[in-house]
Every structure is written in C-alpha cells, then in structure tokens.
Amino acid sequence: MTPPARSNHAGPVFEMSDVAVSFGGIHALSDVSLAVAPNHVLGVIGPNGAGKTTLFNVACGFVQPNTGTLHRSGALLTRLQPHQLAGLGISRTLQGLGLFDRMTVLENVMVGADRHAGAGFFSGLLGLPQSSKEEAALRGRATAVLNELHIEQYAARFPASLPYPIRKRVALARALASEPELLLLDEPASGLSSDEMSELGELIRGLVDRMAVMLVEHHMDLVMSVCDHIVVLDFGRVIASGGPNEIRENPAVLAAYLGNEVDDESARLARTGS
Amino acid sequence: MSRISSDSLKARLLRTPLRRNILGALIGLVIVIAVLESVGPFRQGQFATMAYLGIAVGGLTVLTGLNGQLSLGHGAFMAVGAYTTALIVHDAPKLLPLPVVMLLSMLATVVVGAVVGLAAARLHGPYIAGATLALAVAVPGIASFFGDTFGGEQGLSVAQPTVPAWFADAVYFLTAHDVSSSKYLAYLGWFGLIVTFVLLGNLSASRMGRTWRAVRDDAVAAEIAGINVGRARVTAFVVSAACAGLAGSVMVMVVRLAAPSGFTLTLSLSLLTAVVLGGLGSLVGALIGAALLTFLPQTITGLGLSVGLSDLQSAQLAPFAYGLTLVLVILLAPAGLVGTIRDAWHRRRSPDAPAIHHELHPKQETMQ
Ligand SMILES: Nc1ncnc2c1ncn2[C@@H]1O[C@H](COP(=O)(O)OP(=O)(O)O)[C@@H](O)[C@H]1O
Ligand SMILES: [Mg+2]
C-alpha cells in the first residue's frame, strides 16, 4: 500500500488557539490552546465534564467554537464541516462505538476507507468496471487494516455478535482505514481489561511513525505510558501542559483530581507516580 | 476436469454485481415471457399492476431499507410521474415514443424528489414522516385545484397505446403469439421493473449503497468517515422518487386515467406496507410485497363475499387486512418476510449471531 502523501509542513499537525465554547451558560471550553506535533501522542485528561469530548467535537467540526482558530499543518480551518475531516487526513473514534450495526465488520472498515474512493453515482448505477475495481481496492485496504489489528477472522461478522473489546478494535480499524495523519481517540481503553489495555498502548505507540495521535483517556497508567505530551483540562480550562513526569508532579493537577474525586484511582496514580 | 471449468465459468459469470444482476434479469425476463404468454388479458392486467407497484416498492425499499428514511408520501411521486405522462399523452398520443415519455416523467419526479429530499435531509424521524404525509395529501389536492390543467376530479384520460410493429414482430418471432394492448403494457411494465431492479441492485452493491447503509446505521460515524450525510440522504430520496415516477407513468397507461382518487394516502401507505412485508431492504422482498399488494385484495374481497358480506363491506376488508398484516409483521417478524428468513439462515450458519433487527426509525443520533 502506498503511504498517503505527506505535507512538508514542519510545524504542528494540528493546532488550536484560544478556543472557547459555551453551551448556554456553561463554559465547556475557555481559551484552550494546544498543538499536536508530528509523530507524537498528545494526551488530553481531566475530570468528567472537563470538556474533553467537546474539545474533540471542535476538532471535528461538530461544534463551532465561539472564538479561537484551528490550523491543520499551518492552514487555517474555517467553518469546518464534519464530513470534510477525513479529506483533511483527520480521523476519530467515538466515545460510544458508533459501529454500523447492520453491516459486516469488513463493510464497516470499508466505510472508513471511503475517502480513498472516487467512483461516482453513475459508475455504481451502471456497474461500470471502474466501480468494481475500486470496490476490490477498498476491500483490500480494509482487509489489510483488519490483519494489522488481528481481527481479520471477524470480517464477515456483524458487530453485535462480537465481544466488546473486539468491537472497540473494529472501531479503531475503521478510523485507521482512512490512513489519517491525525488520529483522535476518545476513551479507547474504556471497558478493556488491563492486558488488553497494555496491548492497546503498544498498538498506539506503533502508530506514531505513521501519524500523530490525540488521546482522551481516563486510565492514567495508559496515558502516562503512551503520551509524549499531556494537556490537563478542568472546567474547560487548560490547567497544566507538559510531559508525563511534569504532569504527574503538578500541584494544580493533583488538586483538580483530588478536589473532584471523580477518579480516585487516577488521583492515586498521579500522586504516587506509579 | 469438467467440475473445475464449470466452477470457473460460474465464478466468472458472478464476479461483479453487474454480471450477477444481469444474469438475474435474464432469468427474470424468461419467467416474465413465459408467464405473460400463458395467462389471459385479465391476469396480464394484474401483472402490469404488479409491475408498476413493484417499481415503486423497489424504490421505497432503497429509501427506507437501505437509507433508513421513512416516506409516507410516495404515492405523491407516483402522481407526479402519472400526471406528467398523462399531460404529454393526453393531447398528442403519438408525439413521443412511450419509453421517452416514461423517461420524461421520471425526470419531472426527480426534480420534485430533489426538492422534497433536500427538506427531508434537514428533518428527523417523525418530522420526515409528517412532511411526506403532507405531500401525500397535498399533491392530489393540487391536481384537483388546477382543474383546467389537470382535469380536476375527473382527471386526464389517456388513450390505449398502440403496440409498435417491431415489438409485435419480436414477440411473434419468439412465442408465435400476437400482442394485445394489455399484454404490451404488461411487458412494458416488466421491462421497466427489470431495468430498474438491475440499476437498484448495482447501486446497492456499490459505494453508494454502502454509504446509504452507513448513514442509516449511524449518521455521526458516517460523517466522521468523510461521508456527506445530507447529500447521501438527498440522493437516496431522488433515486426512490425517480422509481415512483416511473411507476406512476406505467400506472397511468395501465389504468388509462390520471385522477386524484388514484393517488390517495392509502396508496402511499400500501407501498410502505409492501416494503415492510418484503423486509426493508431486499429487492426480492419488494417484489413479494408488490405481489401481495396486487393479488391479496382480490382474494380477500372474494373471501368476504363468500362469507356473505356485502360488496362494499368486502371491498373494505382489504385495507383492514393490510393494516392487520402490517401490525402482525411488525410484532412477530420485525425484519419482514425475507429478512426473517435471511436472519434464520444466518443464525443457522453462525449460531451465536443475534438476529439483525431492521428498524423503521433511524437510530437517534447521539454524540458522546
Ligand atoms: N451539546 C451540549 N450541550 C450542552 N452542554 C454540553 C454539550 N456537550 C457538552 N456539554 C457540557 O459541556 C461540559 C463538558 O462536557 P464534555 O466535553 O462531554 O466533558 P468530558 O468529555 O471531559 O467528560 C459539560 O458540562 C457538559 O454538560
Ligand atoms: Mg467525554
């Protein structure tokens, strides 16, 4: 498979500057700035309701920021529509799985690869050779991703018939099938056992020579072991930003987690630095 | 030896969706010729009815089954196609060949379908149902209101089409039978149906079909994959409206009249009944649904008469039976007839797989 064309922009793959979002009176995000460097994993952590999912929704065009700007490899993104994301080399998994329930695993992943297809309505309508050739190419692409994630044996199954961890992999496979330059993962480890989680960690680290990753996650040990850089949100504000070791010892972070007591385990891990 | 070569022949014939569909179409054509040549004019008329209902139900199956959009107003699209044909044929019956008239009728319906589809793509669930319901009620009303153009309640009558000489010759050459006008219409309807189903089959096996199903199952996830959800919904609407337009065009030639009373809400609802009966998404199911719509009312009315009901009571039994069947199918076999059989087959092959339930309502979109 040919690697996707890379932009030769040397700066961040993705940047948010002074982004603010409010829903009615709630300030979901205030003055949030962050940058994702190429081949890096950026972690976004914070207590429940801190604004992590909203941050992803802004990055995906689902939520228009009230103020602030987004840049993709240096190019300003204005009035982004969600369906334009894939074309910009950005892909995302949803916090819920969002799998296509009445389509096979293979078809689910083929939808993920859709941005590499060009066959139009009429070539499909008439069943032109171009259309079936392209379908075969998409199937090949999707199968390669299934192989990479070791779930090729489920290709013909429907998601509902699969165990939850496998379904999470299918969701990841679908996001990877578009061959993004930036991958947004929203709580990819929820519902996984600790073995599966460390496998996921290795998998994510294995992705970084091909793409940049932005990771929202509650499991601190995964975040600490996988991320190159971490941004901590609390009440929609960035309260800390730095490498895993800095974050672990940052008093503001400790206070946020202790003060909220949403996740005792995370707080304990953050405190003990294990 | 011979086994290997027959295998590879089969593989080659079925390799692409187009080849599979064309093969199915040829088999269908043989069956159609065999059936139409062996039944009398009355049955030929019934098969013509089944053909146009099948075309409409096939289109609605794509919209509802593949793309998860509900339309209670497909009778109105049939009316657009029917009135277009009637307007062209009414005054100058021989001006254009019938296939051209049919294409123009489809084109008119495509335009109306695009407008309604654009509106529907911005609405959700019950609102789409409401908007299409309004359409089903409004269109016959428009025809009544502009009586000068559309013939009012009486409608526009259409002359019996003359059978083209080349067609009569071709049928005589193949079957040694003459072609009556009613047989010609049945052929016309079934050719239309076969071509429509080949094209719909191609589409549903193509990137477009996958896109429609993805939007149906989870619009947010589809959008993230780069699919323009609004455009996909409008396209599905236009395709299914075009089918309804063609169906209306055939219908008006079969019943030789385009009048508001032919396009009541009952028509729209019975099309939907056929889609649900057939299994929401399978073209074979659509055909079965159309057959039920065509042949069931008569059987039921006959049944009513035989148990001593009056003519009027017997005639009203059919819509009642539709309603009852619809409720029973939704309760007992939510995947429709074909869908239920297919699920049972899948379950036999992989026992741990749960039934794939087909829902009328698109899943509520949540973004967490
Ligand atoms: N669509 C929305 N409408 C109104 N409020 C919202 C919406 N999305 C998020 N919020 C609010 O914004 C805040 C941040 O939510 P979210 O981004 O989901 O947090 P997290 O993912 O960090 O748990 C919460 O107070 C939440 O209730
Ligand atoms: Mg969240």
XYZ file of C-alpha atoms and ligand atoms in Angstrom:
670
model
C 0.000 0.000 0.000
C 1.305 3.437 -0.843
C 1.679 5.778 2.106
C -0.547 8.846 1.969
C 1.020 11.985 0.630
C 2.577 13.930 3.479
C 2.539 17.642 3.693
C 6.033 19.070 4.073
C 4.918 21.470 6.779
C 7.377 21.064 9.628
C 5.275 22.547 12.449
C 2.383 21.016 14.339
C -0.019 18.693 12.520
C -2.889 20.346 14.307
C -3.241 23.473 16.412
C -5.996 25.050 18.461
C -5.555 28.646 19.550
C -7.629 30.386 22.225
C -10.674 28.249 21.559
C -13.770 28.972 23.619
C -17.077 27.127 23.535
C -20.112 27.726 25.673
C -23.417 25.900 25.780
C -25.941 28.346 27.133
C -24.288 29.487 30.331
C -21.826 26.608 30.605
C -18.289 27.393 29.515
C -17.336 23.988 28.153
C -14.017 25.330 26.865
C -12.254 28.624 27.666
C -9.076 29.880 25.984
C -7.847 26.430 25.117
C -4.675 26.303 23.058
C -2.794 23.169 22.155
C -0.657 21.746 19.388
C -0.095 18.207 18.192
C 3.423 17.605 16.893
C 4.004 15.144 14.034
C 4.588 11.568 15.197
C 3.614 12.449 18.738
C 0.870 11.316 21.060
C -0.889 14.176 22.803
C -2.940 13.150 25.833
C -5.951 15.161 26.988
C -7.007 14.370 30.514
C -9.274 15.901 33.081
C -12.154 15.042 35.381
C -15.588 14.185 33.992
C -17.247 17.194 32.396
C -13.901 18.966 31.961
C -14.553 19.477 28.249
C -12.521 16.698 26.640
C -15.216 15.403 24.321
C -16.178 18.975 23.442
C -12.555 19.593 22.513
C -12.718 16.645 20.094
C -16.040 17.849 18.757
C -14.460 21.213 17.969
C -11.535 19.492 16.282
C -14.037 17.515 14.186
C -16.319 20.365 13.196
C -19.285 19.055 15.184
C -19.114 22.082 17.443
C -18.240 25.528 16.104
C -16.054 27.413 18.595
C -17.350 30.797 19.756
C -13.864 32.197 19.416
C -10.446 30.887 18.508
C -8.856 29.281 15.473
C -7.879 25.842 14.224
C -4.911 25.124 11.987
C -4.190 21.921 10.120
C -0.479 21.733 9.184
C -0.357 25.504 9.211
C -3.515 26.031 7.131
C -6.384 27.850 8.795
C -9.597 25.829 9.019
C -12.723 27.934 8.806
C -16.287 26.738 9.231
C -15.236 23.149 9.180
C -17.900 20.598 8.237
C -17.555 17.201 9.907
C -17.510 15.268 6.654
C -14.551 17.314 5.404
C -12.351 15.982 8.190
C -11.455 12.697 6.557
C -10.311 14.568 3.461
C -8.003 16.636 5.679
C -6.391 13.459 6.973
C -8.097 13.584 10.368
C -9.878 10.547 11.739
C -11.633 9.852 15.001
C -13.121 7.138 17.144
C -16.250 7.939 19.109
C -16.615 7.575 22.868
C -19.558 5.298 22.131
C -18.574 2.832 19.433
C -20.758 4.168 16.630
C -20.371 0.997 14.590
C -22.696 0.305 11.682
C -24.752 -2.477 13.244
C -26.310 -3.917 10.133
C -23.100 -4.005 8.149
C -20.347 -6.582 8.418
C -17.049 -5.784 10.084
C -15.409 -5.635 6.657
C -18.021 -3.198 5.363
C -17.645 -1.063 8.493
C -13.940 -0.740 7.805
C -14.544 -0.164 4.087
C -16.629 2.870 5.008
C -13.612 4.095 6.949
C -11.523 3.769 3.790
C -14.130 5.585 1.725
C -12.089 8.751 1.282
C -9.745 6.806 -0.980
C -12.606 6.004 -3.365
C -13.602 8.177 -6.285
C -16.300 6.144 -8.047
C -19.339 8.320 -8.534
C -23.041 7.641 -8.505
C -23.343 6.758 -12.176
C -20.458 4.336 -12.295
C -22.157 2.499 -9.412
C -25.585 2.729 -11.036
C -24.339 1.210 -14.277
C -21.965 -1.208 -12.560
C -19.038 0.102 -14.603
C -15.735 -1.809 -14.314
C -14.207 1.206 -12.544
C -16.722 0.749 -9.757
C -15.986 -2.929 -9.132
C -12.224 -2.383 -9.422
C -12.417 0.306 -6.819
C -14.547 -1.856 -4.545
C -11.884 -4.539 -4.741
C -9.203 -1.976 -3.858
C -11.221 -0.734 -0.861
C -11.771 -4.317 0.259
C -8.020 -4.861 0.053
C -7.314 -1.759 2.110
C -9.878 -2.740 4.741
C -8.579 -6.297 4.930
C -5.031 -5.014 5.438
C -6.169 -2.965 8.450
C -8.114 -5.917 9.865
C -4.957 -8.009 9.532
C -2.886 -5.337 11.229
C -5.243 -5.329 14.227
C -5.541 -9.143 14.191
C -9.300 -9.160 13.710
C -9.400 -10.474 10.143
C -11.258 -13.605 11.298
C -14.295 -11.433 12.140
C -14.521 -9.786 8.713
C -17.856 -11.363 7.782
C -19.470 -10.966 11.210
C -21.876 -8.307 12.387
C -20.605 -6.091 15.235
C -23.425 -7.015 17.604
C -22.274 -10.626 17.617
C -18.771 -9.720 18.807
C -17.369 -9.186 22.301
C -16.896 -5.566 23.335
C -13.080 -5.445 23.085
C -13.261 -6.787 19.523
C -15.853 -4.172 18.662
C -13.527 -1.481 20.003
C -10.869 -2.794 17.646
C -13.293 -2.664 14.758
C -13.971 0.986 15.576
C -10.221 1.619 15.649
C -9.774 -0.275 12.377
C -12.412 1.891 10.742
C -10.617 5.048 11.878
C -7.248 3.721 10.675
C -8.616 2.640 7.300
C -8.723 6.249 6.156
C -4.943 6.396 6.751
C -5.123 9.627 8.711
C -2.271 11.934 9.573
C -4.018 12.776 12.821
C -5.987 10.216 14.797
C -8.318 11.290 17.602
C -9.086 8.568 20.132
C -11.897 9.240 22.623
C -11.512 6.877 25.592
C -10.219 3.908 23.593
C -9.445 1.911 26.745
C -12.840 2.065 28.440
C -14.157 -1.424 29.036
C -10.848 -3.134 28.342
C -9.010 -5.478 30.715
C -5.543 -4.439 31.852
C -3.932 -6.895 29.431
C -5.966 -5.521 26.554
C -5.064 -2.033 27.687
C -1.339 -2.612 27.562
C -1.780 -4.207 24.147
C -3.637 -1.055 23.079
C -0.783 1.055 24.457
C 1.737 -0.809 22.314
C -0.552 -0.500 19.335
C -0.830 3.271 19.737
C 2.936 3.620 20.107
C 3.249 1.563 16.928
C 1.093 4.065 15.059
C 3.217 7.137 15.703
C 5.700 6.556 12.917
C 2.740 6.956 10.526
C 0.607 9.614 12.234
C 0.052 11.920 15.170
C -2.414 10.847 17.835
C -4.609 12.806 20.213
C -5.838 10.687 23.094
C -8.605 11.327 25.618
C -8.397 8.745 28.347
C -9.270 8.172 31.990
C -6.782 5.419 32.640
C -3.739 7.257 33.920
C -1.276 4.423 33.533
C -2.129 4.188 29.825
C -1.920 7.960 29.377
C 1.395 8.180 31.234
C 2.986 5.323 29.301
C 1.763 6.304 25.829
C 1.734 10.104 25.640
C 4.635 12.347 24.684
C 2.797 15.398 25.920
C -0.241 15.872 28.126
C -2.784 18.671 28.400
C -4.918 18.764 31.536
C -8.382 20.313 31.376
C -10.504 21.319 34.328
C -13.777 23.206 33.975
C -12.912 23.862 30.337
C -9.535 25.460 31.043
C -6.044 24.150 30.445
C -4.634 23.922 33.947
C -1.413 22.176 33.024
C 0.543 21.090 29.981
C 3.778 19.142 29.757
C 5.465 15.753 29.626
C 4.124 12.840 31.691
C 6.595 13.397 34.504
C 5.817 17.107 34.850
C 2.098 16.396 34.876
C 2.448 13.697 37.490
C 4.007 16.180 39.913
C 1.982 19.242 39.001
C 0.170 20.512 42.103
C -2.703 22.033 40.099
C -3.393 18.647 38.523
C -3.332 16.889 41.850
C -5.709 19.448 43.251
C -8.101 19.098 40.328
C -8.247 15.352 40.659
C -8.351 15.327 44.459
C -10.836 18.155 44.585
C -13.209 16.409 42.226
C -12.611 12.911 43.496
C -14.138 11.636 40.270
C -11.477 9.085 39.779
C -9.721 8.026 42.938
C -7.630 5.551 41.045
C -6.317 8.244 38.702
C -5.595 10.532 41.563
C -3.722 7.810 43.403
C -1.683 7.038 40.327
C -0.977 10.669 39.713
C 0.117 11.112 43.308
C 2.293 8.038 43.601
C 3.639 8.381 40.071
C 3.411 4.646 39.511
C -11.891 -31.635 -15.077
C -15.352 -30.563 -16.077
C -16.046 -29.583 -12.484
C -13.180 -27.130 -12.441
C -14.219 -25.488 -15.688
C -17.862 -25.203 -14.627
C -16.738 -23.661 -11.340
C -14.666 -21.063 -13.098
C -17.490 -20.325 -15.514
C -19.814 -19.759 -12.577
C -17.190 -17.600 -10.859
C -16.730 -15.556 -13.993
C -20.454 -15.073 -14.523
C -20.998 -13.915 -10.955
C -17.800 -11.942 -10.453
C -19.177 -8.425 -10.478
C -22.520 -7.168 -9.151
C -23.389 -6.049 -12.686
C -22.946 -9.568 -14.068
C -24.890 -11.112 -11.201
C -27.718 -8.632 -11.701
C -27.799 -9.049 -15.479
C -27.929 -12.813 -15.053
C -30.818 -12.419 -12.627
C -32.507 -10.039 -15.081
C -32.234 -12.542 -17.942
C -33.736 -15.289 -15.807
C -36.458 -12.859 -14.755
C -37.138 -11.962 -18.381
C -37.612 -15.601 -19.363
C -40.048 -16.083 -16.484
C -41.925 -12.901 -17.441
C -42.308 -14.015 -21.064
C -43.399 -17.490 -20.003
C -45.987 -16.145 -17.567
C -47.386 -13.339 -19.741
C -47.744 -15.671 -22.720
C -49.666 -18.262 -20.741
C -52.276 -16.084 -18.988
C -55.327 -14.217 -20.279
C -55.890 -10.445 -20.579
C -57.281 -10.128 -17.053
C -54.208 -11.669 -15.448
C -51.992 -9.684 -17.819
C -53.597 -6.558 -16.429
C -52.910 -7.752 -12.901
C -49.288 -8.453 -13.749
C -48.995 -4.970 -15.233
C -50.284 -3.639 -11.905
C -47.793 -5.759 -10.020
C -45.018 -4.379 -12.240
C -45.695 -0.726 -11.500
C -46.262 -1.386 -7.817
C -43.019 -3.382 -7.806
C -41.095 -0.470 -9.315
C -42.443 1.919 -6.679
C -41.900 -0.525 -3.817
C -38.357 -1.225 -5.048
C -37.548 2.473 -4.922
C -39.099 2.902 -1.493
C -37.154 -0.137 -0.300
C -33.932 1.653 -1.174
C -35.001 4.768 0.708
C -36.406 3.077 3.800
C -34.478 -0.173 3.953
C -31.056 0.988 2.793
C -31.062 4.578 3.947
C -33.441 4.480 6.923
C -35.630 7.330 5.706
C -39.352 6.947 6.040
C -41.638 8.304 3.333
C -45.376 8.336 3.750
C -45.701 10.270 0.531
C -44.504 8.051 -2.270
C -47.976 7.957 -3.772
C -47.461 11.671 -4.469
C -44.323 10.949 -6.511
C -46.297 8.359 -8.446
C -48.848 11.096 -9.097
C -46.155 13.423 -10.453
C -44.996 10.727 -12.870
C -48.541 9.803 -13.805
C -49.697 13.364 -14.492
C -46.560 14.124 -16.490
C -47.258 11.133 -18.702
C -50.939 11.997 -18.934
C -50.201 15.609 -19.883
C -47.866 14.518 -22.670
C -50.018 11.673 -23.978
C -53.480 13.217 -23.436
C -53.282 15.759 -26.241
C -50.800 14.189 -28.597
C -50.777 10.421 -28.065
C -48.244 9.693 -30.804
C -45.910 12.649 -30.368
C -43.217 10.755 -28.486
C -42.392 7.054 -28.134
C -43.587 5.679 -24.792
C -40.097 4.989 -23.355
C -39.253 8.675 -23.919
C -42.481 9.706 -22.193
C -41.578 7.435 -19.290
C -38.113 8.964 -19.015
C -39.534 12.497 -19.061
C -41.967 11.518 -16.307
C -39.092 10.195 -14.239
C -37.206 13.424 -14.837
C -40.122 15.512 -13.574
C -40.293 13.337 -10.460
C -36.548 13.650 -9.937
C -36.936 17.421 -9.732
C -39.778 17.202 -7.198
C -37.935 14.427 -5.321
C -34.816 16.573 -5.050
C -36.774 19.442 -3.506
C -38.565 17.171 -1.016
C -35.343 15.247 -0.346
C -33.496 18.474 0.473
C -36.190 19.306 3.000
C -36.281 15.768 4.407
C -32.491 15.673 4.841
C -32.802 18.536 7.315
C -35.584 16.862 9.277
C -35.560 13.873 11.588
C -37.771 10.871 12.305
C -41.327 11.961 12.912
C -40.839 15.259 11.076
C -39.869 13.492 7.842
C -42.953 11.316 8.267
C -45.065 14.427 8.768
C -43.607 16.289 5.795
C -44.033 13.350 3.420
C -47.541 12.762 4.761
C -48.373 16.364 3.927
C -47.021 15.761 0.437
C -49.229 12.699 0.005
C -52.260 14.781 0.905
C -51.281 17.951 -0.964
C -50.390 16.623 -4.407
C -53.795 15.145 -5.291
C -55.260 18.382 -3.930
C -53.126 20.427 -6.330
C -54.405 18.301 -9.206
C -57.999 18.974 -8.162
C -57.409 22.680 -7.619
C -55.842 23.399 -11.001
C -58.676 21.667 -12.813
C -58.030 23.391 -16.138
C -54.617 21.841 -16.457
C -55.044 18.551 -14.628
C -58.666 17.741 -15.366
C -59.945 18.254 -11.817
C -61.626 15.350 -10.044
C -62.310 13.635 -13.379
C -58.636 13.627 -14.154
C -56.928 13.203 -17.501
C -57.715 10.203 -19.618
C -55.090 8.504 -21.717
C -55.689 6.613 -24.961
C -54.792 2.968 -25.218
C -51.222 2.782 -26.508
C -50.690 1.242 -29.904
C -48.303 -1.683 -29.956
C -45.205 -0.823 -32.014
C -44.923 -3.105 -35.041
C -41.324 -4.112 -34.277
C -42.352 -5.189 -30.792
C -45.276 -7.269 -32.033
C -42.953 -8.855 -34.586
C -40.327 -9.636 -31.980
C -42.830 -11.270 -29.622
C -44.381 -13.197 -32.502
C -40.946 -14.374 -33.561
C -40.170 -15.617 -30.029
C -43.517 -17.037 -28.994
C -45.739 -17.255 -32.106
C -48.357 -15.214 -30.200
C -49.909 -11.869 -31.063
C -49.527 -8.907 -28.743
C -52.635 -7.253 -27.423
C -52.533 -3.806 -25.912
C -52.868 -5.190 -22.378
C -50.053 -7.671 -22.956
C -47.897 -4.866 -24.374
C -48.451 -2.804 -21.238
C -47.585 -5.756 -19.026
C -44.373 -6.229 -20.995
C -43.603 -2.545 -20.798
C -44.127 -2.584 -17.034
C -41.968 -5.628 -16.502
C -39.165 -4.356 -18.744
C -39.265 -1.195 -16.684
C -39.161 -3.217 -13.487
C -36.280 -5.410 -14.610
C -34.162 -2.458 -15.749
C -34.996 -0.587 -12.533
C -34.091 -3.538 -10.338
C -30.794 -4.148 -12.157
C -29.861 -0.495 -11.617
C -31.012 -0.511 -7.980
C -29.120 -3.767 -7.435
C -25.977 -2.213 -8.923
C -26.349 0.829 -6.715
C -26.886 -1.091 -3.509
C -23.812 -3.226 -4.198
C -21.739 -0.131 -4.957
C -20.031 2.501 -2.886
C -23.305 4.458 -2.951
C -25.232 1.586 -1.357
C -22.631 1.187 1.373
C -22.751 4.915 2.000
C -26.544 4.812 2.330
C -26.394 1.944 4.799
C -23.679 3.644 6.835
C -25.784 6.814 7.087
C -28.787 4.696 8.090
C -26.885 2.890 10.854
C -25.006 5.836 12.360
C -25.008 9.240 10.704
C -22.353 10.706 13.004
C -19.903 7.878 12.428
C -20.569 8.079 8.694
C -19.828 11.789 8.730
C -16.533 11.192 10.516
C -15.613 8.718 7.783
C -15.958 11.589 5.328
C -19.461 10.913 4.066
C -21.578 13.936 3.232
C -24.652 12.718 5.080
C -27.038 15.310 3.701
C -26.038 14.584 0.140
C -26.358 10.821 0.666
C -29.883 11.283 2.028
C -30.950 13.518 -0.841
C -29.529 11.072 -3.393
C -31.481 8.188 -1.859
C -34.612 10.310 -1.922
C -34.146 11.268 -5.551
C -33.468 7.682 -6.634
C -36.556 6.400 -4.908
C -38.674 9.278 -6.202
C -37.488 8.525 -9.743
C -38.693 4.944 -9.313
C -42.067 6.159 -8.080
C -42.259 8.491 -11.079
C -41.644 5.625 -13.468
C -44.225 3.550 -11.600
C -46.763 6.361 -11.938
C -46.044 6.642 -15.640
C -46.694 2.920 -16.176
C -49.727 3.075 -13.908
C -51.395 5.830 -15.885
C -51.062 3.824 -19.069
C -52.453 0.700 -17.423
C -55.468 2.350 -15.806
C -55.697 4.881 -18.696
C -56.509 7.690 -16.284
C -54.661 10.103 -14.005
C -57.108 11.307 -11.358
C -56.683 12.482 -7.748
C -58.637 9.469 -6.476
C -55.883 7.188 -7.796
C -53.235 8.706 -5.535
C -54.789 8.761 -2.097
C -52.934 8.316 1.155
C -53.951 4.648 1.017
C -51.645 4.184 -1.977
C -48.677 5.666 -0.092
C -49.415 3.543 2.951
C -49.835 0.345 0.981
C -46.459 0.924 -0.697
C -44.917 1.195 2.740
C -46.779 -1.933 3.832
C -45.244 -3.798 0.912
C -41.767 -2.579 1.855
C -42.194 -3.703 5.447
C -43.683 -7.039 4.417
C -40.849 -7.579 1.986
C -38.168 -6.987 4.555
C -36.860 -3.424 4.383
C -34.006 -3.563 2.008
C -34.281 -6.578 -0.216
C -35.424 -6.173 -3.811
C -36.771 -9.729 -3.888
C -38.771 -8.801 -0.821
C -40.039 -5.710 -2.641
C -41.300 -7.933 -5.429
C -43.071 -10.235 -2.964
C -44.582 -7.174 -1.290
C -45.819 -5.897 -4.662
C -47.324 -9.316 -5.449
C -49.195 -9.267 -2.144
C -50.479 -5.738 -2.843
C -51.708 -6.827 -6.251
C -53.263 -10.194 -5.608
C -54.272 -10.085 -1.945
C -57.116 -7.514 -2.109
C -58.992 -9.512 -4.688
C -58.571 -12.732 -2.764
C -59.717 -11.070 0.418
C -62.686 -9.384 -1.252
C -63.663 -12.746 -2.723
C -63.331 -14.280 0.719
C -65.584 -11.551 2.154
C -68.243 -12.143 -0.492
C -68.132 -15.889 0.075
C -68.846 -15.488 3.795
C -71.859 -13.331 2.930
C -70.615 -9.748 3.322
C -71.953 -7.038 1.022
C -69.881 -5.743 -1.904
C -68.966 -2.596 -0.025
C -68.022 -4.431 3.164
C -65.932 -6.919 1.226
C -64.087 -4.140 -0.583
C -63.230 -2.521 2.733
C -61.855 -5.767 4.054
C -58.623 -5.441 2.054
C -57.278 -2.236 3.656
C -58.209 -3.725 7.011
C -56.238 -6.863 6.181
C -53.227 -4.710 5.178
C -53.304 -2.906 8.476
C -53.618 -6.137 10.396
C -50.820 -7.812 8.430
C -48.598 -4.772 8.933
C -49.133 -4.849 12.691
C -48.618 -8.616 12.850
C -45.415 -8.494 10.792
C -44.004 -5.647 12.873
C -44.798 -7.554 16.074
C -43.847 -11.075 15.022
C -41.303 -10.658 12.253
C -39.828 -7.160 12.504
C -37.328 -7.928 9.756
C -40.138 -8.564 7.270
C -40.730 -11.833 5.473
C -37.496 -12.023 3.508
C -35.483 -10.523 6.351
C -36.779 -13.082 8.839
C -35.898 -15.971 6.577
C -32.465 -14.469 5.943
C -31.827 -13.974 9.669
C -32.856 -17.559 10.386
C -30.424 -18.690 7.688
C -27.586 -16.605 9.154
C -28.337 -17.924 12.623
C -28.178 -21.492 11.377
C -24.771 -20.800 9.893
C -23.356 -18.927 12.886
C -25.460 -19.863 15.913
C -24.059 -17.167 18.205
C -25.084 -14.324 15.907
C -28.133 -12.434 17.174
C -30.930 -11.516 14.822
C -30.237 -8.342 12.909
C -33.301 -6.316 13.616
C -34.423 -3.920 10.994
C -35.957 -0.798 12.399
C -38.110 1.710 10.665
C -36.831 4.582 12.707
C -33.270 5.665 12.204
C -31.250 5.405 15.340
C -31.295 8.561 17.394
C -28.103 10.418 16.848
C -26.049 10.887 19.928
C -22.592 12.186 20.170
C -20.817 11.340 23.326
N -24.087 19.583 23.286
C -24.008 20.073 24.522
N -24.976 20.875 25.001
C -24.908 21.405 26.239
N -23.913 21.160 27.084
C -22.902 20.362 26.683
C -22.912 19.761 25.385
N -21.797 18.998 25.261
C -21.140 19.120 26.426
N -21.797 19.937 27.288
C -21.341 20.332 28.614
O -20.023 20.781 28.494
C -19.242 20.309 29.567
C -18.074 19.482 29.062
O -18.572 18.214 28.597
P -17.680 17.118 27.866
O -16.886 17.772 26.814
O -18.557 15.999 27.473
O -16.714 16.640 29.059
P -15.780 15.359 29.166
O -15.731 14.661 27.858
O -14.476 15.913 29.604
O -16.388 14.495 30.240
C -20.165 19.547 30.484
O -20.607 20.438 31.477
C -21.304 19.177 29.579
O -22.501 19.033 30.306
Mg -16.235 12.633 27.309
